[in-house]
XYZ file of C-alpha atoms in Angstrom:
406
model
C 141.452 -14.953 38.651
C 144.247 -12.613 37.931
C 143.955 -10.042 35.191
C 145.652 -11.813 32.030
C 148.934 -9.725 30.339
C 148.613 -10.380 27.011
C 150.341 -8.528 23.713
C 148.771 -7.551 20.301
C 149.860 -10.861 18.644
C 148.031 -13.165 20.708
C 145.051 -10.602 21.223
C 144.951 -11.128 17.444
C 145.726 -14.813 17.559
C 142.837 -15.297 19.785
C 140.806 -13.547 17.610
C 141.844 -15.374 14.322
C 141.649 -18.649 16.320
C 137.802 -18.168 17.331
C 136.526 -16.784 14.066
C 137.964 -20.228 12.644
C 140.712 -18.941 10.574
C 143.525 -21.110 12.135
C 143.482 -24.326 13.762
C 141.900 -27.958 13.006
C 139.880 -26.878 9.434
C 136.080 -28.317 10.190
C 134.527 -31.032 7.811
C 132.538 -28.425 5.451
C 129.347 -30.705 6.235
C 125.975 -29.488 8.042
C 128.016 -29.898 11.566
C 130.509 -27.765 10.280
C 128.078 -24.878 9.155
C 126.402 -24.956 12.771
C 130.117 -24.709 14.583
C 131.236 -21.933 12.259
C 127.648 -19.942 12.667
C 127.565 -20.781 16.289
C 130.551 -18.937 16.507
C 130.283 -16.430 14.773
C 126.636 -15.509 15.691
C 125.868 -13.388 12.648
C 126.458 -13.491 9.007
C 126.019 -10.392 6.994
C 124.100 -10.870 3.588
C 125.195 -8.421 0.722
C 123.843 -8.328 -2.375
C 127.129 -7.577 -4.628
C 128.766 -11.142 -6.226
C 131.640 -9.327 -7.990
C 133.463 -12.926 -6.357
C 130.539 -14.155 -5.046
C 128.402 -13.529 -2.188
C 129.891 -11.906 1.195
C 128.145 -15.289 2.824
C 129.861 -17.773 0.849
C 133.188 -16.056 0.773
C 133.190 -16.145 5.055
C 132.400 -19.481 4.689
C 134.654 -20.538 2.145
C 137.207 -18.710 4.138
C 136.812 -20.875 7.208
C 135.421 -24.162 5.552
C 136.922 -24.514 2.337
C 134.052 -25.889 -0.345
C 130.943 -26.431 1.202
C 127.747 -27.355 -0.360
C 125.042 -24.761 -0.669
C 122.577 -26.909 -0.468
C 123.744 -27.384 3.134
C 123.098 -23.706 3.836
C 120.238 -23.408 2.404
C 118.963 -26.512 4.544
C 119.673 -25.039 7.573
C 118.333 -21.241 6.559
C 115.161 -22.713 4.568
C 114.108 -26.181 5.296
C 115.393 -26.489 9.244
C 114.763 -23.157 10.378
C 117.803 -23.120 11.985
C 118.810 -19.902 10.905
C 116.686 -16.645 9.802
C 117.290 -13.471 7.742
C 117.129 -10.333 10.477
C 118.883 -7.247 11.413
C 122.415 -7.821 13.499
C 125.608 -5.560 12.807
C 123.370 -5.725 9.405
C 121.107 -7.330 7.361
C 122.543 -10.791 8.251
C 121.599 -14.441 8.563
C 121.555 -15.312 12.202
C 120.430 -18.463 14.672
C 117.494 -19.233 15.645
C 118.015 -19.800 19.034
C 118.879 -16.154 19.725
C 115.245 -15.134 18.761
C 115.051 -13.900 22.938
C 118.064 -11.692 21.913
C 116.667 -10.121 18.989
C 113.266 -9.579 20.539
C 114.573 -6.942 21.727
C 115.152 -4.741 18.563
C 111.050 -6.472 17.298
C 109.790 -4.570 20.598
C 110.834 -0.918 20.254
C 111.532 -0.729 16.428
C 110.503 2.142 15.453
C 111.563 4.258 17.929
C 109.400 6.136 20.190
C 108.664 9.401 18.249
C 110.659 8.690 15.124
C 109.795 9.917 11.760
C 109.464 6.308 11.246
C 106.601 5.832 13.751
C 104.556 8.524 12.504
C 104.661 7.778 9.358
C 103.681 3.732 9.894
C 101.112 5.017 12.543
C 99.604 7.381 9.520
C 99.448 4.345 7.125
C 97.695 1.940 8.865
C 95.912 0.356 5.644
C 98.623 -0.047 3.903
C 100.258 -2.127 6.902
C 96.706 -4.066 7.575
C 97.025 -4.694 3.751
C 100.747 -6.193 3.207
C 99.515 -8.792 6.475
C 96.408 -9.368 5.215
C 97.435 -10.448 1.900
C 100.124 -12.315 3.471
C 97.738 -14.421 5.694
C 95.906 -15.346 2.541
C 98.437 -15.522 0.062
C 101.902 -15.782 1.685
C 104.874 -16.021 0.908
C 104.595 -13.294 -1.531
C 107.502 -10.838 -3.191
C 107.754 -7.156 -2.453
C 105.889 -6.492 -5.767
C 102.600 -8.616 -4.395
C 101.455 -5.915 -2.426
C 99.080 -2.997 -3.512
C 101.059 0.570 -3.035
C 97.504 2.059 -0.564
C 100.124 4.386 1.495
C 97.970 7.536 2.491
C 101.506 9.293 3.298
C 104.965 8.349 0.907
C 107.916 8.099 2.507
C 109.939 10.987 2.043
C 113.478 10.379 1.458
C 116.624 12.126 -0.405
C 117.946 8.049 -0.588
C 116.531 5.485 -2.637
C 113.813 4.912 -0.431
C 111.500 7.921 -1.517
C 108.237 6.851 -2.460
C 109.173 3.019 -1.939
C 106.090 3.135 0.679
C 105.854 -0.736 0.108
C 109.124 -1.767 0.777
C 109.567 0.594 3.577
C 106.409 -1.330 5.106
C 107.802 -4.027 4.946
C 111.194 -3.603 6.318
C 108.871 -2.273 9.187
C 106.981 -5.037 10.125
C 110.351 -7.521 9.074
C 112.136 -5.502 12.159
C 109.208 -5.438 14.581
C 108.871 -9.329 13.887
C 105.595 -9.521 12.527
C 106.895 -10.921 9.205
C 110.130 -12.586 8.407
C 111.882 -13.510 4.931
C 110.263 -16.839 3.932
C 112.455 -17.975 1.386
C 114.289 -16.254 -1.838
C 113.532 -16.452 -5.791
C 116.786 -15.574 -6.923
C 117.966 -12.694 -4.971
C 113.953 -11.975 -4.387
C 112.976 -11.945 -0.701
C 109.814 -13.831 -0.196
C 107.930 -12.754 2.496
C 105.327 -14.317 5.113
C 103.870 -14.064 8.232
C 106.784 -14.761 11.233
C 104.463 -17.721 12.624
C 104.424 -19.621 9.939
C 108.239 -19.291 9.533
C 110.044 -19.905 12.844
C 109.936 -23.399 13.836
C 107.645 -24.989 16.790
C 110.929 -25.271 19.024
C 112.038 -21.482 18.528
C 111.956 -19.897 22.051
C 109.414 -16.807 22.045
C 109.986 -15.934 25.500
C 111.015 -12.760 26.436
C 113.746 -11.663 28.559
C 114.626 -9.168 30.833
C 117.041 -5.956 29.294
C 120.071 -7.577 31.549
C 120.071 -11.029 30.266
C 120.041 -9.282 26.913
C 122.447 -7.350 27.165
C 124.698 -10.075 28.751
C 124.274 -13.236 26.713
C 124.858 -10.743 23.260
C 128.008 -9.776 25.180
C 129.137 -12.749 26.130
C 128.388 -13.654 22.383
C 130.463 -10.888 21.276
C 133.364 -11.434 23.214
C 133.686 -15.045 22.391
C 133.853 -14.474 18.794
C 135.803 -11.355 19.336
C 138.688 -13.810 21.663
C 139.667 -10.370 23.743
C 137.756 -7.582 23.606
C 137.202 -4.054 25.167
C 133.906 -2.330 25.807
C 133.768 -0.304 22.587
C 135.046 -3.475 20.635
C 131.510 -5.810 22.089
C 129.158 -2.311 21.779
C 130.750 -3.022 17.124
C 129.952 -6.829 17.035
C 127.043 -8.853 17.036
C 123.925 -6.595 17.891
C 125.880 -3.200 17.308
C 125.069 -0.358 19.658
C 121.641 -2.509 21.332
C 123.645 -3.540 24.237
C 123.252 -0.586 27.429
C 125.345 0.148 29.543
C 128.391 -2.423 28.118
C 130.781 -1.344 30.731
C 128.913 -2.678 33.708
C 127.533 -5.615 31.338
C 131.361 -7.072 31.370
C 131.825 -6.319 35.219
C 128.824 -8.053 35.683
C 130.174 -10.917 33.448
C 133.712 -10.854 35.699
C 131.624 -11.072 38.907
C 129.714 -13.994 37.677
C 132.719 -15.687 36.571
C 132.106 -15.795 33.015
C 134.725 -13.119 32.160
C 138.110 -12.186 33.547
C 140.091 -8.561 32.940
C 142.951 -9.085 30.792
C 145.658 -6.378 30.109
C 147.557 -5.119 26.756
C 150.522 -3.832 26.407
C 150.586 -0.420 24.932
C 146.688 0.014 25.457
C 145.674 1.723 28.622
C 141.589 0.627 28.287
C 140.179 -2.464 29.965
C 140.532 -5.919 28.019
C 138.222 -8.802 28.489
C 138.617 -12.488 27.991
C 135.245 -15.005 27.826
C 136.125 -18.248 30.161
C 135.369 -20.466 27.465
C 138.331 -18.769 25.461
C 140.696 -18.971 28.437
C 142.236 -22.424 27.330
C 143.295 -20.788 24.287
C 145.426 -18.007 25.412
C 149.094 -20.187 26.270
C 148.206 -21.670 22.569
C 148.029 -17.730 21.226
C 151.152 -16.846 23.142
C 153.125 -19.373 21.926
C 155.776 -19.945 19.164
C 154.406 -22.738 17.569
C 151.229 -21.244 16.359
C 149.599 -22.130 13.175
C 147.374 -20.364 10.900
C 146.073 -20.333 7.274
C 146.866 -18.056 4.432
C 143.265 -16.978 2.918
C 141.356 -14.243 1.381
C 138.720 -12.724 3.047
C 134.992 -10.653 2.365
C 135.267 -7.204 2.432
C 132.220 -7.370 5.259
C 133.888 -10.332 7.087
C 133.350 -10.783 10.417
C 136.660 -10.714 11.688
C 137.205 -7.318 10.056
C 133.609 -5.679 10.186
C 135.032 -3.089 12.780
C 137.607 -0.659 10.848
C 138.925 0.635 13.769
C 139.850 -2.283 15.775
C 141.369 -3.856 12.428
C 143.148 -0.735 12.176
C 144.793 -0.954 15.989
C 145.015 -4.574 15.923
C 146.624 -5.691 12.247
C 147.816 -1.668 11.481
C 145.759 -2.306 8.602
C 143.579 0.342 7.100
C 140.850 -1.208 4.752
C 138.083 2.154 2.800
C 135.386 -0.146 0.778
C 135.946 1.592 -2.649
C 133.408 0.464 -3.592
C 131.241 3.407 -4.189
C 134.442 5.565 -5.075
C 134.690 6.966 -8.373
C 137.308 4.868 -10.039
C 140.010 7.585 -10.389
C 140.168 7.521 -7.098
C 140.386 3.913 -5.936
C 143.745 2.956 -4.408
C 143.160 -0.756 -4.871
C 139.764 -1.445 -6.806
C 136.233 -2.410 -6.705
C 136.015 -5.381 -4.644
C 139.039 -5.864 -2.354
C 139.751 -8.999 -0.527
C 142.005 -8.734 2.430
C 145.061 -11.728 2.742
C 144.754 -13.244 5.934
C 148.685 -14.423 6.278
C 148.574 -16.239 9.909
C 148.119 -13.657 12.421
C 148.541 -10.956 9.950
C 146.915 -8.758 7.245
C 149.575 -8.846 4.361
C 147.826 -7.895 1.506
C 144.548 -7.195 -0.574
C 143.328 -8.725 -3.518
C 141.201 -6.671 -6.296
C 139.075 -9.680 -7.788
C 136.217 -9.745 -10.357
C 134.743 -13.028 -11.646
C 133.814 -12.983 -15.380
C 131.719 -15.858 -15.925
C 130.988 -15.677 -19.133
C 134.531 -15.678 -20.362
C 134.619 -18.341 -16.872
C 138.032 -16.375 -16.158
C 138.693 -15.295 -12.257
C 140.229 -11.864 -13.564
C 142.871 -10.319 -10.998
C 143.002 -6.592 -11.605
C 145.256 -5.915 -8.711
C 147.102 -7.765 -6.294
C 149.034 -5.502 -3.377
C 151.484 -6.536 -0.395
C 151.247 -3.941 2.417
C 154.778 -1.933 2.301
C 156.427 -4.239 4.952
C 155.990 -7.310 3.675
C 159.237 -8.007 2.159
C 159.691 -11.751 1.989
C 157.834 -14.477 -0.126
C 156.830 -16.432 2.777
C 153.160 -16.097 1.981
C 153.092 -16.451 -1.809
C 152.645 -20.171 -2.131
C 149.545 -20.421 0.731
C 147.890 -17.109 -1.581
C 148.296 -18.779 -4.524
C 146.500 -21.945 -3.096
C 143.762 -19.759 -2.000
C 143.194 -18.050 -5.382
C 143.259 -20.934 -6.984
C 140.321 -22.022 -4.013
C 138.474 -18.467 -4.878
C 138.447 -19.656 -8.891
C 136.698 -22.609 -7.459
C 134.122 -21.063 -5.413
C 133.332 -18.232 -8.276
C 132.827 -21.593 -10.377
C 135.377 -20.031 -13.028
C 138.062 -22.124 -14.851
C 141.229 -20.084 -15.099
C 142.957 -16.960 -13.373
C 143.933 -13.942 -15.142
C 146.306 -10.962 -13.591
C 145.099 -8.028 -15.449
C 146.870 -5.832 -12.601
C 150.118 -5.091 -11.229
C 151.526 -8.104 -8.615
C 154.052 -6.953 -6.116
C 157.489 -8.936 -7.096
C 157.363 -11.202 -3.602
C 154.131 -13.065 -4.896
C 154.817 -12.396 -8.625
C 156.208 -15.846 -9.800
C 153.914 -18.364 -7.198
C 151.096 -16.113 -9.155
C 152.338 -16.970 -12.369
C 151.580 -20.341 -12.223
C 147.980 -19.473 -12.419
C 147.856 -17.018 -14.435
């Protein structure tokens, strides 16, 4: 096939289109869930619920409500999903086990700090799976501190010589998150967690590399070497350059050009039948808020050269010098980033307080007001908070669709 010529609009159009931000809106039922996750492959899990959860807010973002009892199905009673290590700490399928073997095999690395140190506490890893074959599932505080070494650390880790066991064995594979108490991992034994039909073969480094690829650049829609090496399984896939010409000679990629980039593009075949719909005039999309760690903006720098927009978490910034506040939520506007949303949910006042609501400086029309407001009002919802509250400034072009909710 030809190489494609595409532009930045429907490079991001594709890319909006298969992270399910535009197009037919999925039934937010159990089938729904497994199309979303099946796209997107990964789902980070964060521990911060200014909002709520970074998990429920991608969701919510694609699905609209959804029952968490239909997540929690698939993650605790199906198996379909488990907790592991992708871009980060993330909930991912199942059925890329073979994929993620990879990372269970050589974790730690040969030589690390991190190898000595597990290979010099050897009771206190026959310990944590001993206890766990007996009394599994167990929290991190159901374990017996017998580390003959701490873990030195100027982080928060130092002296956690439990929990740093444990994250061991959790990335070799040897133990996986059994369910949660709360926000409490509960762990067990990774044979009595993934399901009889979970496939523990192993595969060779290629067919790795190239199914996480090919992973990456669907979800992605077009992609460039550096932009598959960010998604998915950051950084474990080789040599990605040859990966994607190997993809192209099997027919399962093609070479796509964009103007005013001189680096390689790549389209997935399976996204080919979207590109006339991303090049056209009559494209669709949603207006919607987005996670700070969502997956169509987990790589800064393609969100930067792609939507010219230029998100810092400020989150750990003192707050003198945040430009925009705690937890920002990016506006997804159609194709475009048009805004950010500082949001905090007080639930005992059950108030969805606003403390800042910005319009990047070229926004200059009130064309997206009425489909932010809608999603705002959706945000109250998912926070399970009554009202709205702006507490901040609002830029004038979204200042009186706003007011109606606050």
């Amino acid at each position: 096939m030809d190489t494609l010529e595409l532009d930045t609009r429907a490079v991001r159009r594709l890319a909006v289109r298969r992270q399910h931000l535009s197009g037919p809106r999925l039934r937010p039922g159990p089938d729904g869930l497994r199309e979303v996750l099946r796209d997107l492959r990964c789902l980070q899990i964060d521990p911060i619920g200014v909002v709520a959860r970074s998990h429920e807010l991608v969701l919510w973002s694609r699905l609209g409500g959804y029952r968490h009892a239909d997540l929690d199905a698939l993650l605790w009673e199906e198996r379909w999903l488990f907790e592991y290590w992708a871009h980060a700490a993330s909930m991912v399928l199942t059925e890329d086990l073979p994929l993620h073997r990879r990372l269970m095999r050589r974790h730690p690395g040969e030589g690390s700090r991190l190898e000595a140190w597990a290979e010099a506490n050897g009771e206190l890893r026959e310990h944590v799976l001993d206890r766990l074959r007996e009394a599994g599932p167990l929290p991190t505080d159901g374990f017996e501190d017998r580390a003959a070494v701490p873990w030195e650390s100027t982080g928060w880790t130092a002296g956690r010589n439990v929990e740093r066991m444990l994250e061991l064995l959790w990335f070799q594979g040897r133990i996986m998150v059994a369910g949660r108490r709360g926000r409490t991992r509960l762990w067990d034994l990774a044979e009595r967690c993934l399901p009889a039909w979970a496939d523990r073969s192993e595969r060779t480094d290629a067919e790795i590399e190239e199914r996480s690829a090919e992973h990456a650049l669907r979800a992605l829609g077009a992609g460039r070497a550096r932009d598959v090496r960010r998604h998915f399984v950051r950084e474990r896939y080789g040599d990605t350059d040859r990966t994607l010409e190997r993809l192209v000679a099997q027919g399962r990629a093609v070479r796509a050009r964009v103007k005013g980039s001189a680096e390689p593009w790549f389209v997935h075949a399976d996204v080919l039948p979207l590109v006339e719909e991303a090049a056209g005039v009559g494209w669709e999309g949603r207006t919607t808020l987005l996670s700070p760690f969502d997956n169509l903006l987990c790589d800064r720098e393609r969100t930067s050269l792609l939507w010219g927009f230029d998100y810092v978490n400020e989150m750990y910034t003192p707050r003198a010098k945040r430009r925009f506040g705690y937890y920002v939520l990016p506006v997804l506007h159609g194709d475009r980033l048009v805004g950010r949303v500082a949001a905090r949910a007080d639930r005992r006042r059950g108030v969805l307080e606003l403390e800042g609501v910005y319009a990047e400086a070229w926004v200059d029309d009130e064309e997206a007001a009425p489909g932010l407001a809608e999603a705002v009002e959706g945000l109250a919802g998912l926070a399970a908070v009554g009202s709205v509250a702006c507490t901040g400034p609002v830029p004038p072009v979204w200042r009186s669709a706003l007011a109606a909710l606050c």
